[in-house]
CSV table of C-alpha atoms in Angstrom, one decimal:
chain,number,residue,atom,x,y,z
H,1,UNK,CA,11.5,-19.3,-5.0
H,2,UNK,CA,11.3,-16.5,-2.5
H,3,UNK,CA,8.2,-15.9,-0.6
H,4,UNK,CA,7.3,-12.9,-2.8
H,5,UNK,CA,7.5,-15.1,-5.7
H,6,UNK,CA,5.3,-17.8,-4.2
H,7,UNK,CA,2.7,-15.2,-3.6
H,8,UNK,CA,2.8,-13.9,-7.1
H,9,UNK,CA,2.6,-17.4,-8.4
H,10,UNK,CA,-0.7,-18.0,-6.5
H,11,UNK,CA,-2.1,-14.5,-7.3
H,12,UNK,CA,-1.5,-14.6,-11.1
H,13,UNK,CA,-3.2,-18.0,-11.2
H,14,UNK,CA,-6.2,-16.9,-9.1
H,15,UNK,CA,-6.6,-13.9,-11.4
H,16,UNK,CA,-6.5,-16.0,-14.4
H,17,UNK,CA,-8.4,-18.9,-13.1
H,18,UNK,CA,-12.0,-19.9,-14.1
H,19,UNK,CA,-14.8,-19.0,-11.6
H,20,UNK,CA,-15.1,-22.8,-10.8
H,21,UNK,CA,-11.4,-23.0,-9.4
H,22,UNK,CA,-11.3,-19.9,-7.5
H,23,UNK,CA,-12.8,-21.2,-4.2
H,24,UNK,CA,-10.4,-24.2,-4.4
H,25,UNK,CA,-7.4,-22.1,-5.0
H,26,UNK,CA,-8.2,-19.7,-2.1
H,27,UNK,CA,-8.8,-22.6,0.3
H,28,UNK,CA,-5.3,-24.0,-0.6
H,29,UNK,CA,-3.7,-20.5,-0.2
H,30,UNK,CA,-5.4,-20.1,3.1
H,31,UNK,CA,-3.8,-23.1,4.4
H,32,UNK,CA,-0.4,-21.2,4.0
H,33,UNK,CA,-1.3,-17.6,4.6
H,34,UNK,CA,-3.8,-15.6,6.7
H,35,UNK,CA,-6.3,-14.0,4.2
H,36,UNK,CA,-8.9,-12.6,6.6
H,37,UNK,CA,-6.6,-11.1,9.4
H,38,UNK,CA,-3.8,-8.8,8.4
H,39,UNK,CA,-0.6,-8.9,10.6
H,40,UNK,CA,-2.0,-11.9,12.5
H,41,UNK,CA,0.3,-12.9,15.4
H,42,UNK,CA,2.4,-15.9,14.5
H,43,UNK,CA,1.3,-16.0,10.8
H,44,UNK,CA,2.1,-14.7,7.5
H,45,UNK,CA,-0.9,-12.6,6.0
H,46,UNK,CA,-1.8,-11.3,2.8
H,47,UNK,CA,-3.8,-8.4,1.8
H,48,UNK,CA,-4.0,-5.1,-0.2
H,49,UNK,CA,-3.9,-1.5,0.6
H,50,UNK,CA,-4.4,2.0,-1.1
H,51,UNK,CA,-3.4,5.1,0.7
H,52,UNK,CA,-4.3,4.4,4.4
H,53,UNK,CA,-7.1,1.9,3.6
H,54,UNK,CA,-6.4,-1.7,4.0
H,55,UNK,CA,-8.4,-4.7,2.2
H,56,UNK,CA,-8.4,-8.3,2.6
H,57,UNK,CA,-6.6,-10.4,0.1
H,58,UNK,CA,-10.0,-12.1,-0.9
H,59,UNK,CA,-11.9,-8.9,-1.2
H,60,UNK,CA,-9.2,-7.3,-3.3
H,61,UNK,CA,-9.0,-10.4,-5.6
H,62,UNK,CA,-12.8,-10.6,-6.2
H,63,UNK,CA,-13.1,-6.8,-6.8
H,64,UNK,CA,-10.3,-7.1,-9.6
H,65,UNK,CA,-12.1,-10.3,-11.1
H,66,UNK,CA,-15.3,-8.5,-11.1
H,67,UNK,CA,-13.9,-5.9,-13.6
H,68,UNK,CA,-13.4,-8.8,-16.0
H,69,UNK,CA,-9.6,-9.7,-16.2
H,70,UNK,CA,-8.3,-9.6,-19.6
H,71,UNK,CA,-4.7,-10.0,-19.2
H,72,UNK,CA,-2.3,-10.6,-16.2
H,73,UNK,CA,1.4,-10.1,-16.4
H,74,UNK,CA,4.3,-9.6,-14.1
H,75,UNK,CA,7.1,-7.2,-15.1
H,76,UNK,CA,10.8,-6.7,-13.9
H,77,UNK,CA,12.1,-3.3,-13.3
H,78,UNK,CA,15.7,-3.1,-12.2
H,79,UNK,CA,16.9,-1.4,-9.1
H,80,UNK,CA,18.5,2.1,-9.7
H,81,UNK,CA,22.0,1.0,-10.7
H,82,UNK,CA,23.3,4.6,-10.0
H,83,UNK,CA,23.4,3.4,-6.4
H,84,UNK,CA,24.3,-0.3,-6.7
H,85,UNK,CA,24.1,-2.8,-9.5
H,86,UNK,CA,21.0,-4.9,-9.4
H,87,UNK,CA,22.6,-8.2,-8.8
H,88,UNK,CA,24.3,-6.8,-5.8
H,89,UNK,CA,21.3,-5.0,-4.4
H,90,UNK,CA,19.7,-8.5,-4.2
H,91,UNK,CA,21.6,-8.8,-1.0
H,92,UNK,CA,19.1,-6.4,0.6
H,93,UNK,CA,15.7,-7.8,1.5
H,94,UNK,CA,12.6,-5.8,0.9
H,95,UNK,CA,13.4,-4.2,-2.4
H,96,UNK,CA,10.5,-4.8,-4.8
H,97,UNK,CA,11.6,-5.3,-8.4
H,98,UNK,CA,8.5,-7.2,-9.7
H,99,UNK,CA,5.3,-5.4,-10.6
H,100,UNK,CA,1.8,-7.1,-11.1
H,101,UNK,CA,-0.1,-5.7,-13.9
H,102,UNK,CA,-3.7,-6.5,-14.5
H,103,UNK,CA,-5.5,-5.4,-17.4
H,104,UNK,CA,-9.4,-5.5,-16.8
H,105,UNK,CA,-12.5,-4.3,-18.9
H,106,UNK,CA,-12.3,-1.1,-17.0
H,107,UNK,CA,-8.6,-0.1,-16.8
H,108,UNK,CA,-5.1,-1.4,-16.3
H,109,UNK,CA,-3.8,-1.7,-12.8
H,110,UNK,CA,-0.2,-2.0,-11.7
H,111,UNK,CA,0.6,-3.3,-8.1
H,112,UNK,CA,3.7,-3.7,-6.1
H,113,UNK,CA,4.0,-6.2,-3.3
H,114,UNK,CA,5.0,-4.5,-0.3
H,115,UNK,CA,6.6,-6.3,2.8
H,116,UNK,CA,5.9,-5.6,6.4
H,117,UNK,CA,7.6,-7.3,9.4
H,118,UNK,CA,6.5,-7.1,12.9
H,119,UNK,CA,8.4,-5.0,15.6
H,120,UNK,CA,11.2,-6.7,17.2
H,121,UNK,CA,9.9,-6.0,20.8
H,122,UNK,CA,6.5,-6.1,22.5
H,123,UNK,CA,6.6,-2.6,23.8
H,124,UNK,CA,4.9,-0.1,21.5
H,125,UNK,CA,5.7,3.6,21.2
H,126,UNK,CA,2.4,4.2,22.9
H,127,UNK,CA,3.2,2.0,25.9
H,128,UNK,CA,6.7,3.7,26.0
H,129,UNK,CA,4.8,7.1,26.3
H,130,UNK,CA,2.8,5.6,29.1
H,131,UNK,CA,5.9,4.1,30.6
H,132,UNK,CA,7.7,7.5,30.9
H,133,UNK,CA,4.7,9.3,32.1
H,134,UNK,CA,4.7,6.9,35.1
H,135,UNK,CA,8.1,7.8,36.2
H,136,UNK,CA,8.6,9.9,39.4
H,137,UNK,CA,10.7,12.5,37.5
H,138,UNK,CA,9.0,12.1,34.0
H,139,UNK,CA,10.3,15.6,32.8
H,140,UNK,CA,13.9,14.7,33.2
H,141,UNK,CA,13.4,11.3,31.6
H,142,UNK,CA,11.4,13.0,28.7
H,143,UNK,CA,14.1,15.5,28.2
H,144,UNK,CA,16.8,12.4,28.1
H,145,UNK,CA,14.6,10.6,25.7
H,146,UNK,CA,14.3,13.6,23.4
H,147,UNK,CA,18.1,14.2,23.6
H,148,UNK,CA,18.8,10.5,22.6
H,149,UNK,CA,16.3,10.5,19.7
H,150,UNK,CA,17.3,13.9,18.3
H,151,UNK,CA,20.9,12.8,18.4
H,152,UNK,CA,20.2,9.8,16.3
H,153,UNK,CA,17.8,11.7,14.0
H,154,UNK,CA,20.5,14.3,13.3
H,155,UNK,CA,23.0,11.5,12.4
H,156,UNK,CA,20.6,9.8,10.1
H,157,UNK,CA,19.0,12.6,8.3
H,158,UNK,CA,15.5,12.4,9.7
H,159,UNK,CA,13.2,15.1,11.1
H,160,UNK,CA,14.5,17.3,14.1
H,161,UNK,CA,11.7,18.7,16.1
H,162,UNK,CA,11.4,20.7,19.5
H,163,UNK,CA,12.0,18.2,22.6
H,164,UNK,CA,8.4,18.8,23.9
H,165,UNK,CA,6.9,17.1,20.7
H,166,UNK,CA,8.7,13.8,21.4
H,167,UNK,CA,5.6,12.0,22.5
H,168,UNK,CA,3.7,13.1,19.3
H,169,UNK,CA,6.7,12.3,17.1
H,170,UNK,CA,6.7,8.7,18.4
H,171,UNK,CA,3.2,8.2,17.1
H,172,UNK,CA,4.0,9.2,13.5
H,173,UNK,CA,5.2,6.7,10.8
H,174,UNK,CA,8.7,7.9,11.1
H,175,UNK,CA,8.8,8.2,14.8
H,176,UNK,CA,7.5,4.5,15.0
H,177,UNK,CA,10.4,3.5,12.8
H,178,UNK,CA,12.9,5.3,14.8
H,179,UNK,CA,11.6,3.8,18.0
H,180,UNK,CA,11.8,0.4,16.8
H,181,UNK,CA,15.5,1.1,16.0
H,182,UNK,CA,16.2,2.9,19.3
H,183,UNK,CA,13.9,1.2,21.8
H,184,UNK,CA,16.5,-1.1,23.6
H,185,UNK,CA,19.0,1.8,24.1
H,186,UNK,CA,16.2,4.2,25.2
H,187,UNK,CA,15.1,1.7,27.9
H,188,UNK,CA,18.6,1.1,28.8
H,189,UNK,CA,19.7,4.9,29.1
H,190,UNK,CA,16.5,5.9,31.0
H,191,UNK,CA,17.1,3.1,33.5
H,192,UNK,CA,20.8,4.5,33.9
H,193,UNK,CA,19.3,8.1,34.5
H,194,UNK,CA,17.3,6.7,37.3
H,195,UNK,CA,20.3,4.9,38.7
H,196,UNK,CA,22.4,8.3,38.5
H,197,UNK,CA,19.6,10.1,40.3
H,198,UNK,CA,19.0,7.5,42.7
H,199,UNK,CA,15.4,6.9,41.6
H,200,UNK,CA,13.2,3.9,40.9
H,201,UNK,CA,12.5,2.9,37.5
H,202,UNK,CA,8.8,2.2,37.7
H,203,UNK,CA,7.1,-0.4,35.5
H,204,UNK,CA,3.3,-0.3,35.8
H,205,UNK,CA,1.9,-3.7,36.6
H,206,UNK,CA,0.1,-4.3,33.5
H,207,UNK,CA,3.4,-3.8,31.6
H,208,UNK,CA,5.5,-6.3,33.4
H,209,UNK,CA,5.2,-8.9,30.6
H,210,UNK,CA,6.9,-6.4,28.2
H,211,UNK,CA,10.2,-6.7,30.2
H,212,UNK,CA,12.6,-9.4,31.0
H,213,UNK,CA,15.9,-9.7,33.0
H,214,UNK,CA,18.8,-11.8,31.8
H,215,UNK,CA,21.2,-13.7,33.6
H,216,UNK,CA,24.7,-12.2,33.6
H,217,UNK,CA,26.3,-14.3,36.2
H,218,UNK,CA,29.2,-15.2,34.0
H,219,UNK,CA,30.4,-11.5,34.1
H,220,UNK,CA,32.3,-10.0,36.9
H,221,UNK,CA,29.4,-7.7,37.8
H,222,UNK,CA,31.1,-6.5,41.2
H,223,UNK,CA,34.0,-5.0,39.3
H,224,UNK,CA,33.9,-1.1,39.2
H,225,UNK,CA,34.9,0.1,35.9
H,226,UNK,CA,36.2,3.6,35.5
H,227,UNK,CA,36.5,5.8,32.2
H,228,UNK,CA,38.9,8.7,31.2
H,229,UNK,CA,39.2,10.1,27.8
H,230,UNK,CA,40.3,13.6,25.9
H,231,UNK,CA,37.4,15.7,25.0
H,232,UNK,CA,39.6,17.5,22.3
H,233,UNK,CA,43.2,17.7,21.1
H,234,UNK,CA,45.4,18.3,24.3
H,235,UNK,CA,48.8,19.7,24.9
H,236,UNK,CA,51.7,17.9,26.5
H,237,UNK,CA,51.4,20.3,29.4
H,238,UNK,CA,47.6,19.2,30.0
H,239,UNK,CA,48.6,15.6,29.7
H,240,UNK,CA,51.4,16.1,32.3
H,241,UNK,CA,49.1,18.0,34.6
H,242,UNK,CA,46.5,15.2,34.5
H,243,UNK,CA,49.4,12.6,35.2
H,244,UNK,CA,50.5,14.8,38.3
H,245,UNK,CA,47.0,14.9,39.7
H,246,UNK,CA,47.1,11.1,40.1
H,247,UNK,CA,48.9,9.4,43.0
H,248,UNK,CA,50.7,6.7,41.0
H,249,UNK,CA,54.3,8.2,40.4
H,250,UNK,CA,56.5,6.2,38.2
H,251,UNK,CA,54.2,3.2,38.2
H,252,UNK,CA,51.9,5.2,35.8
H,253,UNK,CA,54.7,5.2,33.2
H,254,UNK,CA,55.5,1.6,33.7
H,255,UNK,CA,51.8,0.7,33.1
H,256,UNK,CA,51.8,3.0,30.0
H,257,UNK,CA,54.6,0.9,28.4
H,258,UNK,CA,52.7,-2.1,29.1
H,259,UNK,CA,49.6,-0.7,27.6
H,260,UNK,CA,51.6,0.5,24.5
H,261,UNK,CA,52.9,-3.1,24.0
H,262,UNK,CA,49.5,-4.4,23.9
H,263,UNK,CA,48.4,-1.7,21.6
H,264,UNK,CA,51.2,-2.9,19.4
H,265,UNK,CA,51.4,0.5,17.4
H,266,UNK,CA,54.7,0.6,15.3
H,267,UNK,CA,54.5,4.5,15.4
H,268,UNK,CA,54.9,4.5,19.2
H,269,UNK,CA,58.1,3.5,21.1
H,270,UNK,CA,58.4,2.5,24.8
H,271,UNK,CA,60.3,4.9,26.8
H,272,UNK,CA,62.0,4.4,30.0
H,273,UNK,CA,59.7,5.6,32.8
H,274,UNK,CA,61.9,8.4,34.1
H,275,UNK,CA,62.2,9.5,30.6
H,276,UNK,CA,58.4,9.9,29.6
H,277,UNK,CA,58.0,13.5,30.9
H,278,UNK,CA,60.9,14.9,28.7
H,279,UNK,CA,59.7,12.8,25.7
H,280,UNK,CA,56.1,14.0,26.1
H,281,UNK,CA,57.2,17.6,26.0
H,282,UNK,CA,59.1,17.0,22.7
H,283,UNK,CA,56.4,15.4,21.0
H,284,UNK,CA,54.4,16.6,18.0
H,285,UNK,CA,50.7,17.0,18.0
H,286,UNK,CA,50.3,13.9,16.0
H,287,UNK,CA,52.3,11.7,18.3
H,288,UNK,CA,50.5,13.1,21.4
H,289,UNK,CA,47.4,12.0,19.8
H,290,UNK,CA,48.6,8.4,19.6
H,291,UNK,CA,49.8,8.6,23.4
H,292,UNK,CA,46.7,10.2,25.0
H,293,UNK,CA,44.3,7.3,24.8
H,294,UNK,CA,46.8,4.6,26.1
H,295,UNK,CA,47.7,6.9,28.8
H,296,UNK,CA,44.0,7.3,29.9
H,297,UNK,CA,43.6,3.6,29.6
H,298,UNK,CA,46.6,3.0,31.9
H,299,UNK,CA,45.3,5.5,34.6
H,300,UNK,CA,41.9,3.6,34.5
H,301,UNK,CA,43.7,0.3,34.9
H,302,UNK,CA,45.5,1.6,38.0
H,303,UNK,CA,42.4,3.3,39.5
H,304,UNK,CA,40.4,0.0,38.9
H,305,UNK,CA,43.0,-1.9,40.8
H,306,UNK,CA,43.0,0.6,43.6
H,307,UNK,CA,39.3,1.0,43.8
H,308,UNK,CA,39.5,4.8,43.1
H,309,UNK,CA,38.4,7.3,40.3
H,310,UNK,CA,40.7,9.3,38.0
H,311,UNK,CA,41.2,12.9,39.4
H,312,UNK,CA,40.6,15.6,36.8
H,313,UNK,CA,41.5,19.0,37.9
H,314,UNK,CA,39.0,21.8,37.6
H,315,UNK,CA,41.3,23.5,35.1
H,316,UNK,CA,41.2,20.4,32.8
H,317,UNK,CA,37.3,19.9,32.9
H,318,UNK,CA,37.2,21.1,29.3
H,319,UNK,CA,40.0,18.8,28.2
H,320,UNK,CA,39.2,15.4,29.8
H,321,UNK,CA,36.1,13.5,30.7
H,322,UNK,CA,33.8,12.3,31.9
H,323,UNK,CA,32.6,14.6,34.4
H,324,UNK,CA,31.2,13.3,37.7
H,325,UNK,CA,27.6,12.7,36.3
H,326,UNK,CA,28.8,11.1,33.1
H,327,UNK,CA,31.3,8.9,35.1
H,328,UNK,CA,28.3,7.6,36.9
H,329,UNK,CA,26.5,6.9,33.8
H,330,UNK,CA,29.4,5.0,32.5
H,331,UNK,CA,29.8,3.0,35.5
H,332,UNK,CA,26.0,2.2,35.3
H,333,UNK,CA,26.1,1.0,31.7
H,334,UNK,CA,28.5,-1.8,32.8
H,335,UNK,CA,26.3,-3.2,35.4
H,336,UNK,CA,23.6,-5.2,33.7
H,337,UNK,CA,22.5,-7.6,36.3
H,338,UNK,CA,19.6,-5.6,37.6
H,339,UNK,CA,18.6,-3.9,34.3
H,340,UNK,CA,15.2,-4.6,32.7
H,341,UNK,CA,15.4,-5.5,28.9
H,342,UNK,CA,12.7,-5.4,26.5
H,343,UNK,CA,10.8,-8.7,25.7
H,344,UNK,CA,11.1,-9.8,22.2
H,345,UNK,CA,7.9,-10.1,20.3
H,346,UNK,CA,6.7,-13.6,21.2
H,347,UNK,CA,4.5,-14.1,18.1
H,348,UNK,CA,6.2,-12.7,15.2
H,349,UNK,CA,4.4,-11.9,11.9
H,350,UNK,CA,4.9,-10.9,8.5
H,351,UNK,CA,2.4,-9.1,6.2
H,352,UNK,CA,2.4,-8.8,2.4
H,353,UNK,CA,0.3,-6.1,0.8
H,354,UNK,CA,-0.5,-5.4,-3.0
H,355,UNK,CA,-0.2,-1.6,-3.3
H,356,UNK,CA,-1.3,0.4,-6.5
H,357,UNK,CA,1.7,2.0,-8.3
H,358,UNK,CA,0.9,5.4,-10.0
H,359,UNK,CA,2.7,6.3,-13.1
H,360,UNK,CA,4.2,2.6,-13.4
H,361,UNK,CA,6.8,2.3,-16.1
H,362,UNK,CA,5.6,1.5,-19.6
H,363,UNK,CA,5.4,-2.2,-20.3
H,364,UNK,CA,5.4,-4.3,-23.4
H,365,UNK,CA,5.3,-8.2,-22.9
H,366,UNK,CA,8.4,-9.8,-24.2
H,367,UNK,CA,8.6,-13.3,-25.9
H,368,UNK,CA,8.9,-16.4,-23.4
H,369,UNK,CA,10.8,-18.1,-26.0
H,370,UNK,CA,13.2,-15.4,-26.4
H,371,UNK,CA,13.5,-14.8,-22.6
H,372,UNK,CA,14.3,-18.5,-22.1
H,373,UNK,CA,17.0,-18.3,-24.8
H,374,UNK,CA,18.5,-15.2,-23.0
H,375,UNK,CA,18.4,-17.0,-19.6
H,376,UNK,CA,20.1,-20.2,-21.0
H,377,UNK,CA,22.8,-18.1,-22.9
H,378,UNK,CA,23.6,-16.3,-19.7
H,379,UNK,CA,23.6,-19.5,-17.7
H,380,UNK,CA,26.2,-21.1,-20.1
H,381,UNK,CA,28.5,-18.1,-19.8
H,382,UNK,CA,28.5,-17.9,-16.0
H,383,UNK,CA,28.8,-21.6,-15.7
H,384,UNK,CA,31.9,-21.5,-17.9
H,385,UNK,CA,33.2,-18.7,-15.9
H,386,UNK,CA,32.6,-20.4,-12.6
H,387,UNK,CA,34.3,-23.4,-13.9
H,388,UNK,CA,37.4,-21.4,-14.8
H,389,UNK,CA,37.8,-20.2,-11.3
H,390,UNK,CA,36.9,-23.7,-9.7
H,391,UNK,CA,33.8,-22.3,-8.0
H,392,UNK,CA,31.5,-24.6,-6.3
H,393,UNK,CA,28.6,-22.6,-7.9
H,394,UNK,CA,29.5,-24.1,-11.2
H,395,UNK,CA,27.2,-27.1,-10.5
H,396,UNK,CA,24.2,-24.8,-9.4
H,397,UNK,CA,24.3,-23.3,-12.8
H,398,UNK,CA,24.7,-26.7,-14.3
H,399,UNK,CA,21.7,-28.0,-12.4
H,400,UNK,CA,19.7,-25.1,-13.6
H,401,UNK,CA,20.5,-25.8,-17.1
H,402,UNK,CA,19.6,-29.5,-16.7
H,403,UNK,CA,16.3,-28.4,-15.2
H,404,UNK,CA,15.5,-26.2,-18.2
H,405,UNK,CA,16.5,-28.5,-20.8
H,406,UNK,CA,16.3,-32.0,-19.6
H,407,UNK,CA,13.8,-32.7,-16.9
H,408,UNK,CA,11.0,-35.1,-17.8
H,409,UNK,CA,7.5,-33.7,-17.2
H,410,UNK,CA,5.5,-35.1,-14.3
H,411,UNK,CA,3.6,-34.4,-11.2
H,412,UNK,CA,6.6,-34.3,-8.8
H,413,UNK,CA,5.2,-37.2,-6.8
H,414,UNK,CA,7.5,-39.9,-5.4
H,415,UNK,CA,7.8,-41.9,-8.7
H,416,UNK,CA,8.6,-38.9,-10.8
H,417,UNK,CA,11.1,-37.5,-8.2
H,418,UNK,CA,12.9,-40.8,-8.2
H,419,UNK,CA,13.2,-40.8,-12.1
H,420,UNK,CA,14.6,-37.2,-12.0
H,421,UNK,CA,17.0,-38.2,-9.3
H,422,UNK,CA,18.2,-41.2,-11.3
H,423,UNK,CA,18.6,-38.9,-14.4
H,424,UNK,CA,20.7,-36.4,-12.2
H,425,UNK,CA,22.8,-39.1,-11.0
H,426,UNK,CA,23.5,-40.4,-14.5
H,427,UNK,CA,24.4,-36.9,-15.8
H,428,UNK,CA,27.2,-36.9,-13.0
H,429,UNK,CA,25.7,-34.5,-10.6
H,430,UNK,CA,27.0,-34.7,-7.0
H,431,UNK,CA,25.1,-36.0,-3.9
H,432,UNK,CA,25.0,-32.3,-2.6
H,433,UNK,CA,23.4,-31.3,-6.1
H,434,UNK,CA,20.7,-34.0,-5.8
H,435,UNK,CA,20.0,-33.0,-2.2
H,436,UNK,CA,19.5,-29.5,-3.3
H,437,UNK,CA,17.0,-30.8,-6.1
H,438,UNK,CA,15.1,-32.9,-3.5
H,439,UNK,CA,14.7,-29.7,-1.2
H,440,UNK,CA,13.5,-27.8,-4.2
H,441,UNK,CA,10.8,-30.5,-5.3
H,442,UNK,CA,8.1,-28.4,-3.5
H,443,UNK,CA,8.3,-25.8,-6.4
H,444,UNK,CA,7.3,-28.6,-8.9
H,445,UNK,CA,4.6,-29.8,-6.5
H,446,UNK,CA,3.1,-26.2,-6.2
H,447,UNK,CA,3.3,-25.5,-10.0
H,448,UNK,CA,1.4,-28.7,-10.6
H,449,UNK,CA,-1.2,-27.9,-8.0
H,450,UNK,CA,-1.7,-24.6,-9.6
H,451,UNK,CA,-2.2,-26.5,-13.1
H,452,UNK,CA,0.9,-24.9,-14.7
H,453,UNK,CA,2.1,-26.6,-17.8
H,454,UNK,CA,5.3,-28.6,-17.7
H,455,UNK,CA,7.6,-26.2,-19.6
H,456,UNK,CA,6.5,-23.4,-17.1
H,457,UNK,CA,7.2,-25.7,-14.1
H,458,UNK,CA,10.6,-26.5,-15.4
H,459,UNK,CA,11.4,-22.9,-16.0
H,460,UNK,CA,10.5,-22.1,-12.3
H,461,UNK,CA,12.9,-24.9,-11.0
H,462,UNK,CA,15.6,-23.7,-13.3
H,463,UNK,CA,15.2,-20.1,-11.9
H,464,UNK,CA,15.2,-21.4,-8.4
H,465,UNK,CA,18.7,-23.3,-8.9
H,466,UNK,CA,20.2,-20.2,-10.6
H,467,UNK,CA,19.1,-17.8,-8.2
H,468,UNK,CA,22.3,-17.5,-6.2
H,469,UNK,CA,22.2,-13.9,-5.6
H,470,UNK,CA,21.7,-12.7,-2.1
H,471,UNK,CA,23.5,-12.1,1.2
H,472,UNK,CA,26.4,-13.7,3.1
H,473,UNK,CA,27.6,-16.9,1.2
H,474,UNK,CA,25.9,-16.2,-2.0
H,475,UNK,CA,27.5,-15.9,-5.4
H,476,UNK,CA,27.7,-12.1,-5.2
H,477,UNK,CA,29.2,-12.2,-1.7
H,478,UNK,CA,32.5,-12.6,-3.0
H,479,UNK,CA,35.4,-10.7,-4.8
H,480,UNK,CA,37.0,-12.4,-7.7
H,481,UNK,CA,40.4,-10.6,-8.1
H,482,UNK,CA,41.7,-12.2,-11.1
H,483,UNK,CA,38.9,-11.2,-13.4
H,484,UNK,CA,36.4,-8.9,-11.7
H,485,UNK,CA,35.3,-7.3,-14.7
H,486,UNK,CA,34.2,-10.5,-16.3
H,487,UNK,CA,32.6,-11.6,-12.8
H,488,UNK,CA,30.6,-8.5,-12.7
H,489,UNK,CA,29.4,-8.8,-16.4
H,490,UNK,CA,28.3,-12.4,-16.3
H,491,UNK,CA,26.7,-11.9,-13.0
H,492,UNK,CA,24.8,-8.9,-14.0
H,493,UNK,CA,23.8,-10.7,-17.2
H,494,UNK,CA,22.4,-13.8,-15.5
H,495,UNK,CA,20.6,-11.7,-12.9
H,496,UNK,CA,18.9,-9.6,-15.6
H,497,UNK,CA,17.9,-12.6,-17.8
H,498,UNK,CA,16.7,-14.6,-14.8
H,499,UNK,CA,14.5,-11.9,-13.5
H,500,UNK,CA,13.0,-11.2,-16.8
H,501,UNK,CA,12.3,-14.9,-17.6
H,502,UNK,CA,10.9,-15.4,-14.0
H,503,UNK,CA,8.5,-12.4,-14.5
H,504,UNK,CA,7.3,-14.0,-17.7
H,505,UNK,CA,6.8,-17.5,-16.1
H,506,UNK,CA,4.6,-15.7,-13.2
């Protein structure tokens, strides 16, 4: 049971409950979630929203109940499979696929449960604006910040705007998202600009707690790194002109041979040092492309050992980089010891809000017994397939079937759990499966506390055991080569049946 399922279970129960039970259920819910303060630091909060207006969960709930609730349903709506099959999309958090539908005496409502996570860092966009305005050369730093943001936006199909509008953009909804993603790089690059221009990076006194320095003592911070790379396709003559500008002679060709051996490219052969110039002149453009990067790396290796910078003749300024200013930036990027880093959010929060859905898909409640039957058939098929490929998930599917068909009703207290453990052991389930059951007993306790009947509780436990879809290490995080088509078929059928059955249980 995911957190969104937990919230929906409480919410549907509260909407259906007699008036006499509402305060008790709300008090129980408030022990788990913040119901009065949205986005409360260090907590998980619930609420509701419409357009730009927010409402507390209790106010929203009582408003709906005041309309005299007639029916409450949860419906499943699959992810658009033109982009990705629904059972694969389950690996990505935050994709709402369940709708809460509430029919009252006044109208029928549909709500999606939206999820919000706190920013990763303490620094806000508004504070970032103040930070840049506090710098001695704020105009240059704002130009650099705009350059970085616009470069990112261009690559990610986001809004492109005049650079002078950067402060205003950062305060928009999209701008806040972009800032959350780029904030560490922005702060790093702006400090590098200050280093290159030999200016201080000023942190206002009341912002000091928003930054932190890390211990990089395990790095060789005194080593001077140098950089060299082609800016475009270059000719053999340009490569040789670059080589002749350095002072390393045959040692450079010897170093190139060593570098090529490290690259281990079968398309490139080592050449006697005195033969490299002749070999380069006879190379095709494709072969030159393979050589130029190892050659630049070889020049850098020798320069770092000698404590010098690569020499790029003026005639090659358009062929090789970096220029002097970019070289300073690159060198500064490798020195982290004195750089300020953003402080991570110290009291993270999560917020879940019910938001009205306009033009919700048409919905006709299905039969719970038919959905249970479809879920069980899908479980049987995928368990058979998992057994055929010796998958450890076979037991998870078997545990789900056992919960659905064979669990005895009870309150999921110690005595009831002990009897279920004995039944699982007698049925041949492993210690790991029994431990997985023990860790899931809270679902049974929750359903009992909510007053759900035994069959509904058994269904929720069965769904929990069968919901093996997700990210790394899950059922769908594998490629079954021997029968991929069947794997996709049984996975899709179980996911669809599971979600539809779960929606009806809720």
